PDB file of C-alpha atoms in Angstrom:
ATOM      1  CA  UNK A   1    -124.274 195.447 246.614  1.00 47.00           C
ATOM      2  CA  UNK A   2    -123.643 197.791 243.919  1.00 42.00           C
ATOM      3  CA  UNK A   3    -120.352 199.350 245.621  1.00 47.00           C
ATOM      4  CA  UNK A   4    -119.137 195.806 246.805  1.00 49.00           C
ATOM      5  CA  UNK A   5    -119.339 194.845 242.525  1.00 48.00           C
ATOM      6  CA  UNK A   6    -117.086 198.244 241.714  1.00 45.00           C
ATOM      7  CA  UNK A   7    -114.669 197.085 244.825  1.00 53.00           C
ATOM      8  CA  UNK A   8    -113.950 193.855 243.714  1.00 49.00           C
ATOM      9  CA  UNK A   9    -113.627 194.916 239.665  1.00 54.00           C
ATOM     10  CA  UNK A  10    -111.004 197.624 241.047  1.00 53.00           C
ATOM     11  CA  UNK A  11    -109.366 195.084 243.146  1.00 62.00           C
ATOM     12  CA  UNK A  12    -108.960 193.070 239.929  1.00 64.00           C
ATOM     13  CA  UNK A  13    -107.656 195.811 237.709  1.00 57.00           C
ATOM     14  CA  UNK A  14    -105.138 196.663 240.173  1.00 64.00           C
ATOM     15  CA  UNK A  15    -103.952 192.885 240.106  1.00 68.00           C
ATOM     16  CA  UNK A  16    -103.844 192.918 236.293  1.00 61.00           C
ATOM     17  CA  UNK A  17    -102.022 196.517 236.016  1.00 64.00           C
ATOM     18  CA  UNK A  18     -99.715 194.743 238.998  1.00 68.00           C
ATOM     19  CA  UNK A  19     -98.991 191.855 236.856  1.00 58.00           C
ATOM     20  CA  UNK A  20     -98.235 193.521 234.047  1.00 65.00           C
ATOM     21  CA  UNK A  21     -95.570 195.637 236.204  1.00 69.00           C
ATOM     22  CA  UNK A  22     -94.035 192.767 237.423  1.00 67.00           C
ATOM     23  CA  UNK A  23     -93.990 189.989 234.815  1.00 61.00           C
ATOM     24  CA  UNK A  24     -95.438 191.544 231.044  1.00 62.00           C
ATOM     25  CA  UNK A  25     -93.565 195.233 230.558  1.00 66.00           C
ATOM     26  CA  UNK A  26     -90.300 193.521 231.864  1.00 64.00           C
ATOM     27  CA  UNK A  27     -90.746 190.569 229.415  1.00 72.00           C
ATOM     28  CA  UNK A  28     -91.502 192.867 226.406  1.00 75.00           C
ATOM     29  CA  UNK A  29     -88.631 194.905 227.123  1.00 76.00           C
ATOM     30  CA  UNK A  30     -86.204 192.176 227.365  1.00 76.00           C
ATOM     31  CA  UNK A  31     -87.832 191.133 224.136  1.00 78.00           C
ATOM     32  CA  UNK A  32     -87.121 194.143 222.829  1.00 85.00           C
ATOM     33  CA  UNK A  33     -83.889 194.179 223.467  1.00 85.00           C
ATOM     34  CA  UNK A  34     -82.897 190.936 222.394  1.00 91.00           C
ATOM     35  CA  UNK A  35     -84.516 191.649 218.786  1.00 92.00           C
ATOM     36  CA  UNK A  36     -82.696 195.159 218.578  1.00 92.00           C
ATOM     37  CA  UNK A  37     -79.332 193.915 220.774  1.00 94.00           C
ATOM     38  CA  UNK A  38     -79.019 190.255 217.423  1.00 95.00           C
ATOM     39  CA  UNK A  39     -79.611 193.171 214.883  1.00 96.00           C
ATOM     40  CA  UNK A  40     -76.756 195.551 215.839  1.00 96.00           C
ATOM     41  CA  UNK A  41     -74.512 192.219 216.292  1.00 97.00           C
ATOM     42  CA  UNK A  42     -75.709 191.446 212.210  1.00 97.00           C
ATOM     43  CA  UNK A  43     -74.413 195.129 211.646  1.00 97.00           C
ATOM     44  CA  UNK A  44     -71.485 195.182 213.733  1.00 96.00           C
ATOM     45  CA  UNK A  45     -70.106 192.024 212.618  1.00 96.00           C
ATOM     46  CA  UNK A  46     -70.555 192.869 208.807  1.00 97.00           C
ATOM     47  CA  UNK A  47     -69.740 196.158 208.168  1.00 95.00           C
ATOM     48  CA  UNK A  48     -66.070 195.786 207.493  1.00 94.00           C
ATOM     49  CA  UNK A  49     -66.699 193.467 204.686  1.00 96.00           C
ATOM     50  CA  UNK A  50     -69.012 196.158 202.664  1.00 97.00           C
ATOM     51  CA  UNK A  51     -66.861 197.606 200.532  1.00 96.00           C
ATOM     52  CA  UNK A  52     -66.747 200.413 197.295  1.00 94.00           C
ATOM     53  CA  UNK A  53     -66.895 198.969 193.864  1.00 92.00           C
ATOM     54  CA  UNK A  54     -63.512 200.080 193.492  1.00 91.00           C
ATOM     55  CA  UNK A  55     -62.080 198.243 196.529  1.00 93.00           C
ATOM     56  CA  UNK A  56     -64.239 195.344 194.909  1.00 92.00           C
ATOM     57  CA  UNK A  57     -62.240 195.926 191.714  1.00 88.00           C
ATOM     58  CA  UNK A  58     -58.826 194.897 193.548  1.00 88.00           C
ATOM     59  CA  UNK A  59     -60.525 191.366 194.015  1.00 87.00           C
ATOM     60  CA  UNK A  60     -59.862 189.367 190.727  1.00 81.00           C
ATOM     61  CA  UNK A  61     -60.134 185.961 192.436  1.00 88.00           C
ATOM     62  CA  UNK A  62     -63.794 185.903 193.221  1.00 93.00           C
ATOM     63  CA  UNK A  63     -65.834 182.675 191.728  1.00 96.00           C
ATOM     64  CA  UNK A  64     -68.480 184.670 191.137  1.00 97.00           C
ATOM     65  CA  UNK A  65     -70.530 187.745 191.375  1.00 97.00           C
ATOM     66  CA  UNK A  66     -73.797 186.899 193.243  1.00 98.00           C
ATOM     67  CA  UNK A  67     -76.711 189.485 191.918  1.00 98.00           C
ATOM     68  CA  UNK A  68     -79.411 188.766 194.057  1.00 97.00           C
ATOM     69  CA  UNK A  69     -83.287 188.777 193.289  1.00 92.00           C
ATOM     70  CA  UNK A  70     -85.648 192.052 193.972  1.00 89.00           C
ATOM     71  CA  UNK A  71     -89.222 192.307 192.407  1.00 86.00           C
ATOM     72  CA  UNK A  72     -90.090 191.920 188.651  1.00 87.00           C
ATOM     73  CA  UNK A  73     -92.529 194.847 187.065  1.00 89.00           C
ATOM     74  CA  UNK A  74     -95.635 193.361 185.786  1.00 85.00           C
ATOM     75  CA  UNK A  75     -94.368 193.931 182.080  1.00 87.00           C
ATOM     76  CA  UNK A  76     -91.393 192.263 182.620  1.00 85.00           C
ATOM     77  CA  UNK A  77     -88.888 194.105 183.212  1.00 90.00           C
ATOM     78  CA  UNK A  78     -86.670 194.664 186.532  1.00 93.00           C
ATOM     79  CA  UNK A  79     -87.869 197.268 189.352  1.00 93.00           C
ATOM     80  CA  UNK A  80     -85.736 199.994 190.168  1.00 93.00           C
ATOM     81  CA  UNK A  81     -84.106 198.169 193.036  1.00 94.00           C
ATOM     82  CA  UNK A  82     -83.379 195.054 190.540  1.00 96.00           C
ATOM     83  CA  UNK A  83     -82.016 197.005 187.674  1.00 96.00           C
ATOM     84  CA  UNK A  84     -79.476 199.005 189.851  1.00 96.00           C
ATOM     85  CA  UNK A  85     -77.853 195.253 191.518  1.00 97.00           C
ATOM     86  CA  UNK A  86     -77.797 194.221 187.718  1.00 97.00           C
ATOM     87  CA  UNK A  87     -76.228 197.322 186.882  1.00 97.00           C
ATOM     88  CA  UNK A  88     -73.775 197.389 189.648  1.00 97.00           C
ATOM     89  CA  UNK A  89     -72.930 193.575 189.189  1.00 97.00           C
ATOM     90  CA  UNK A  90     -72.241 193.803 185.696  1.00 96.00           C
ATOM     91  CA  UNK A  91     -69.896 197.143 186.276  1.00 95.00           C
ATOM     92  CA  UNK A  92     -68.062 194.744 188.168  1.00 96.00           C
ATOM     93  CA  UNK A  93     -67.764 191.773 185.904  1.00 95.00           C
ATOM     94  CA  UNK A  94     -66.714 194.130 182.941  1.00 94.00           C
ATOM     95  CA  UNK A  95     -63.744 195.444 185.435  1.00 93.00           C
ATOM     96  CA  UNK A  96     -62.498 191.334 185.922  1.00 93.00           C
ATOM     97  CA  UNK A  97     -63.563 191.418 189.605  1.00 94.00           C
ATOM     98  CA  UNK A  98     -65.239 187.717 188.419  1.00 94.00           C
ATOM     99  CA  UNK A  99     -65.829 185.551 184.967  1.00 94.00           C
ATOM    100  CA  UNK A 100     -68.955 184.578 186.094  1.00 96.00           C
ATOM    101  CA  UNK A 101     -72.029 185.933 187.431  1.00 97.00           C
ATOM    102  CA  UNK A 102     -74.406 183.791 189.525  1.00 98.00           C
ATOM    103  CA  UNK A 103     -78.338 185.374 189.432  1.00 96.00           C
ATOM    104  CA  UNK A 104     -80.179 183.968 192.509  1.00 95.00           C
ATOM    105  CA  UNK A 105     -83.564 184.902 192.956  1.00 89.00           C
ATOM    106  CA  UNK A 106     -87.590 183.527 192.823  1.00 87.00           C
ATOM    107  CA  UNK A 107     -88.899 181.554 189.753  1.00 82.00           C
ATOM    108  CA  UNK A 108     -91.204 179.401 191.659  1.00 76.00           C
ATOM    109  CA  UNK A 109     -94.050 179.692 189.251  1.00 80.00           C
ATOM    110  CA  UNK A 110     -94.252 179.916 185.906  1.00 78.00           C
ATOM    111  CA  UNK A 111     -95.481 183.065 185.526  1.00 75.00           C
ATOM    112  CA  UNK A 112     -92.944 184.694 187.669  1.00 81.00           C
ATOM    113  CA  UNK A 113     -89.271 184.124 186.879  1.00 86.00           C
ATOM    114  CA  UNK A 114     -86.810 186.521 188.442  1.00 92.00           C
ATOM    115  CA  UNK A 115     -83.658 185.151 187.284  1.00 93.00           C
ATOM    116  CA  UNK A 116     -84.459 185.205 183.422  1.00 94.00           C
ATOM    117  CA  UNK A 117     -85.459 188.930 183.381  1.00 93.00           C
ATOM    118  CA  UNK A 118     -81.621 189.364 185.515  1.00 94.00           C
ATOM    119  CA  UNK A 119     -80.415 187.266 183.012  1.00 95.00           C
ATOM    120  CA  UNK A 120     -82.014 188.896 179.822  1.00 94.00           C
ATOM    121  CA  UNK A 121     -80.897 192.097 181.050  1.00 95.00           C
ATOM    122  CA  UNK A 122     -77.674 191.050 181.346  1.00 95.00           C
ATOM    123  CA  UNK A 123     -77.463 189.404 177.921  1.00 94.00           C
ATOM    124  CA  UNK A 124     -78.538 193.001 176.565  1.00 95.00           C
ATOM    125  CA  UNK A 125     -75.295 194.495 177.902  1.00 94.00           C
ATOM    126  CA  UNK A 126     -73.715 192.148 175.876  1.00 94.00           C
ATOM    127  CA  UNK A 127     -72.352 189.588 178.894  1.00 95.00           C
ATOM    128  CA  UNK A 128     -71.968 186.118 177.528  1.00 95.00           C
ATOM    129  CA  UNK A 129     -75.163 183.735 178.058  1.00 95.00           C
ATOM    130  CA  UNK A 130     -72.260 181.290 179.069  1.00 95.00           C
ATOM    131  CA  UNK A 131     -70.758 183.501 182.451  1.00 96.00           C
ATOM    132  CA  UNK A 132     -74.318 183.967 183.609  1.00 97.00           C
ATOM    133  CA  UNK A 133     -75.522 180.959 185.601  1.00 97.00           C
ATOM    134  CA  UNK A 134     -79.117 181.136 186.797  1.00 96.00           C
ATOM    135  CA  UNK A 135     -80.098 180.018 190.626  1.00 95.00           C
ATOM    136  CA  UNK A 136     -83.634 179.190 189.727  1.00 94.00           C
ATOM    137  CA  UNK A 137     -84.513 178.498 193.588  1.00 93.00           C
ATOM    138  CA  UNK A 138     -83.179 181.345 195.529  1.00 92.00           C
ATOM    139  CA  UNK A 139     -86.369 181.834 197.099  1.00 94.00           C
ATOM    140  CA  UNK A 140     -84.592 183.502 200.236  1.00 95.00           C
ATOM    141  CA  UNK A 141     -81.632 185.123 201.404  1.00 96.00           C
ATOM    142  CA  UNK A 142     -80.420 181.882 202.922  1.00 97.00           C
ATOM    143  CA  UNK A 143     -81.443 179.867 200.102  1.00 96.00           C
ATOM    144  CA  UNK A 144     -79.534 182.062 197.598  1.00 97.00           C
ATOM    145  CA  UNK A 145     -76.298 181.554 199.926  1.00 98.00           C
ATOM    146  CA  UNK A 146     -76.568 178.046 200.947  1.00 97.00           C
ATOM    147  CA  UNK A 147     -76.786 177.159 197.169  1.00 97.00           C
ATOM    148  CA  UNK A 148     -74.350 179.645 196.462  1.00 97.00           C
ATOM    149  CA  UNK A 149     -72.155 177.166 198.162  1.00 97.00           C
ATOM    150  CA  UNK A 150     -73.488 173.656 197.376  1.00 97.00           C
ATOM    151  CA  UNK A 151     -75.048 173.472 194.167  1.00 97.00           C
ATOM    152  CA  UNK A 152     -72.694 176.253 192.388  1.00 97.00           C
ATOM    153  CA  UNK A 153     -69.675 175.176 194.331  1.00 97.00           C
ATOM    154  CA  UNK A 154     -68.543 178.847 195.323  1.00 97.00           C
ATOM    155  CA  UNK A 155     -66.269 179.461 197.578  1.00 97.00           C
ATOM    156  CA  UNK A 156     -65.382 182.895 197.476  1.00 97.00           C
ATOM    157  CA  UNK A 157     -67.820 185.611 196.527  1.00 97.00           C
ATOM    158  CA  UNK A 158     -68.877 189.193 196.131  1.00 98.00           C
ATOM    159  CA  UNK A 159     -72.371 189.751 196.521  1.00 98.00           C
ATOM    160  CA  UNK A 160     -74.730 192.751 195.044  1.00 98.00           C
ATOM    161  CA  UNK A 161     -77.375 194.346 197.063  1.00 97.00           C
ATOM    162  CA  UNK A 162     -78.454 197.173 198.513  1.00 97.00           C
ATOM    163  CA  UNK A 163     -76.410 198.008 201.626  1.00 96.00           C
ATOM    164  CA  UNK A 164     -79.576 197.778 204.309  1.00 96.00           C
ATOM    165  CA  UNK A 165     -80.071 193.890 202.967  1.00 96.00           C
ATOM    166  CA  UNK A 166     -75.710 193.271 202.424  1.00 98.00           C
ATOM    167  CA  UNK A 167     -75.748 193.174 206.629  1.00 98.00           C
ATOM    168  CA  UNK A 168     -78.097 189.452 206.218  1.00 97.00           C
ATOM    169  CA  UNK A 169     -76.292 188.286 203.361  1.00 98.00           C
ATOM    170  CA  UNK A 170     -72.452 188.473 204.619  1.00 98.00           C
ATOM    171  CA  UNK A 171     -73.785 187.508 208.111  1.00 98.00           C
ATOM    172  CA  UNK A 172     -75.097 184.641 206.925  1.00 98.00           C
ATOM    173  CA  UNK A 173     -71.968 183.535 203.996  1.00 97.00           C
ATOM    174  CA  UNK A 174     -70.132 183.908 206.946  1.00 97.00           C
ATOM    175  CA  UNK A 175     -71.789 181.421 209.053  1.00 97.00           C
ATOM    176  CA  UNK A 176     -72.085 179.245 205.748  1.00 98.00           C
ATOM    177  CA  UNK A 177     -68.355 179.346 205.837  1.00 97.00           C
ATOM    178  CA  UNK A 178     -67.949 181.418 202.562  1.00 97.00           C
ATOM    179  CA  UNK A 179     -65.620 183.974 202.039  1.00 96.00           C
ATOM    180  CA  UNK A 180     -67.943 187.267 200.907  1.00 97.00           C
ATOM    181  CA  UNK A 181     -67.456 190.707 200.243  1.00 97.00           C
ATOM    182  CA  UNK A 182     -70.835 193.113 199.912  1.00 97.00           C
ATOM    183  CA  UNK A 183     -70.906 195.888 197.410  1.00 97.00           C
ATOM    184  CA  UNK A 184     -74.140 198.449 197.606  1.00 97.00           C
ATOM    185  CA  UNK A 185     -76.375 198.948 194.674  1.00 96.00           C
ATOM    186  CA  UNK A 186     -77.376 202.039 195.918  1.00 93.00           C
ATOM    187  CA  UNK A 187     -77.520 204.297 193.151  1.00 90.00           C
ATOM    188  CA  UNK A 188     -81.210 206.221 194.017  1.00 91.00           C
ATOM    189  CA  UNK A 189     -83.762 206.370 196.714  1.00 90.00           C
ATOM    190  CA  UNK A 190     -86.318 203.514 196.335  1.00 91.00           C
ATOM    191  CA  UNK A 191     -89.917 204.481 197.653  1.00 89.00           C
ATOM    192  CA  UNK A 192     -91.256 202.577 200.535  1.00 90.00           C
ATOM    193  CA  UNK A 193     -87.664 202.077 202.326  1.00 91.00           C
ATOM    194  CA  UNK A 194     -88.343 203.188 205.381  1.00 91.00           C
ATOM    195  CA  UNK A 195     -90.405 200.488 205.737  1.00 92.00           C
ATOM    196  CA  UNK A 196     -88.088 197.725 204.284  1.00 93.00           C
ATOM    197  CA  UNK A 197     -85.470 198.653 207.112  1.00 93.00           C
ATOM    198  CA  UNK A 198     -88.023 197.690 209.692  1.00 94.00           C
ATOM    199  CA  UNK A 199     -88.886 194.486 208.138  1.00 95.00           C
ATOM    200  CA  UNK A 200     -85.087 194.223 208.020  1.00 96.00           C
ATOM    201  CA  UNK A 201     -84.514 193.735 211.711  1.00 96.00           C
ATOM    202  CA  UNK A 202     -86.638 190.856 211.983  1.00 95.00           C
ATOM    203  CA  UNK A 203     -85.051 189.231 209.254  1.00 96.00           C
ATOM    204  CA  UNK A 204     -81.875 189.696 210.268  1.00 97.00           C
ATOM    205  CA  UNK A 205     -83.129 188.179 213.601  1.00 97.00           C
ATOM    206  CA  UNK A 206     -84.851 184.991 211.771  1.00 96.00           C
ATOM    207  CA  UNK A 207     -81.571 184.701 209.862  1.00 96.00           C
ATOM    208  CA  UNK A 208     -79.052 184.907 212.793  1.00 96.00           C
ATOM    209  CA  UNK A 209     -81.072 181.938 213.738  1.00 96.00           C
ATOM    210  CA  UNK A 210     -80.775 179.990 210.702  1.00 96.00           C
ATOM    211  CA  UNK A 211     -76.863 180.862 210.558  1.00 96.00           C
ATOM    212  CA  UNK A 212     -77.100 178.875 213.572  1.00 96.00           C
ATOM    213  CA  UNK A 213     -79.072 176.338 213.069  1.00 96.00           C
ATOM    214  CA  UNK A 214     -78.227 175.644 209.449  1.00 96.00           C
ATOM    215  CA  UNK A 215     -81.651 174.089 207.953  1.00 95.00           C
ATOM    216  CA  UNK A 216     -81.675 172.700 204.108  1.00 93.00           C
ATOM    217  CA  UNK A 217     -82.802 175.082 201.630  1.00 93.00           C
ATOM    218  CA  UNK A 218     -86.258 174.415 200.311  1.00 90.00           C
ATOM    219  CA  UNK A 219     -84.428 172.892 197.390  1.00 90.00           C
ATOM    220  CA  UNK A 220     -80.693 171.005 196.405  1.00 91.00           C
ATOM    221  CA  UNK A 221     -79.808 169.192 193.433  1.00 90.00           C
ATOM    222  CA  UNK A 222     -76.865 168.122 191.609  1.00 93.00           C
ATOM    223  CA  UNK A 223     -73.755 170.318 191.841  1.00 95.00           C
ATOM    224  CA  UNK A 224     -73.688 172.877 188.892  1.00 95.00           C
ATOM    225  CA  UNK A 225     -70.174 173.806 188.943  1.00 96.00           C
ATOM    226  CA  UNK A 226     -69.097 177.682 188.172  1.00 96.00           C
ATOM    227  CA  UNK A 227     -66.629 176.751 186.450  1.00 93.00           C
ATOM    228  CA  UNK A 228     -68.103 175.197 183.757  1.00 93.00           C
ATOM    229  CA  UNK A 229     -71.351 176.419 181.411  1.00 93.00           C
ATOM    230  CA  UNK A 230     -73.872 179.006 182.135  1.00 92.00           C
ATOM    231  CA  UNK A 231     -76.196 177.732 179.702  1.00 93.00           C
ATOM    232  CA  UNK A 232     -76.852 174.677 181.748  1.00 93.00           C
ATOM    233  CA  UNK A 233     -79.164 176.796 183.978  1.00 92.00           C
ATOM    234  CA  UNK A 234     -81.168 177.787 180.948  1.00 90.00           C
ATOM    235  CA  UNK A 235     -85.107 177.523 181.830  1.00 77.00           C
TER     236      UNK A 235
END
């Protein structure tokens, strides 16, 4: 009795282990290689349009320079990763790539508001409360460019990140039919990157999806022209 037991549970884990050769390991890999195969196309299809700060300086027709959102210290000032997009943003608006500067990121509570720290900071380098328009509901990458376009009326842009996350953001202005340039606010090694770039090829896969598919942003609203006062995005 006892050997007929062990035959049959054998018999069954060479089913499952057969299974798994036919239909589960040749599922996961094309998995796999669909994930790593829309990533590369993100790359591929971007990397022309990242550009030097200096290249970025031939472009005097932008509407705006978009600065968008990283994390906020718990004192209130920007992170490392934050500070060097503001700083790299506003080295570009004091060389006349742009009049205005357009600061997208998270403020969806009230005791966490990106965009007035990047505007603050700003403000302390002495740019003009008016050029500095605040995009209180960029709560995403997607959200950030679809308002970009929308609410702020840009149509032509040159957007400030670091170079692993400029890849998402030009794939998907492209797809949101804006014209966008990326420059890289690379300027030191941020701690915990190598993990960021992982978590970076599934987003890039989520968001060749919504290129596609085009969903509303979690929030519109009436047009806010760049053309016209920064103060009216004043919290």
């Amino acid at each position: 009795m006892l050997k007929r037991k062990v035959s049959i549970s054998g018999s069954r884990a060479r089913s499952a282990w057969k299974f798994c050769i036919r239909f589960v390991f040749p599922a996961c890999t094309a998995v796999l290689f669909l994930i790593l195969g829309i990533n590369f196309y993100v790359v591929f299809s971007t990397r022309s349009r990242i550009i030097s700060a200096k290249e970025a300086g031939k472009l005097t027709d932008a509407d705006c320079i978009l600065i968008l959102g990283a994390g906020v210290r718990a004192d209130g000032s920007p992170s490392p990763m934050l500070q060097d997009r503001l700083d790299t943003g506003i080295a570009l608006y004091q060389s006349g790539v742009s009049s205005r500067i357009l600061m997208s990121g998270d403020h969806g509570r009230k005791d966490y508001n990106e965009v007035q720290v990047m505007k603050d900071y700003s403000s302390e380098k002495g740019i003009p409360s008016s050029r500095v328009f605040m995009d209180h509901a960029g709560f995403s990458t997607y959200d950030s460019l679809y308002r970009a376009r929308d609410i702020f009326q840009a149509r032509k842009v040159v957007i400030i990140s670091q170079k692993y996350h400029l890849h998402r953001a030009l794939y998907l202005a492209s797809q949101l039919g804006l014209q966008a340039y990326g420059v890289p606010a690379d300027t030191r090694t941020y701690r915990g990157q190598g993990a960021r770039e992982l978590r970076e090829i599934l987003a890039r896969n989520k968001d060749f999806f919504s290129g596609i598919i085009q969903p509303s942003p979690r929030y519109l609203g009436e047009p806010i022209p760049l053309s016209g006062d920064g103060n009216l995005t004043n919290d």
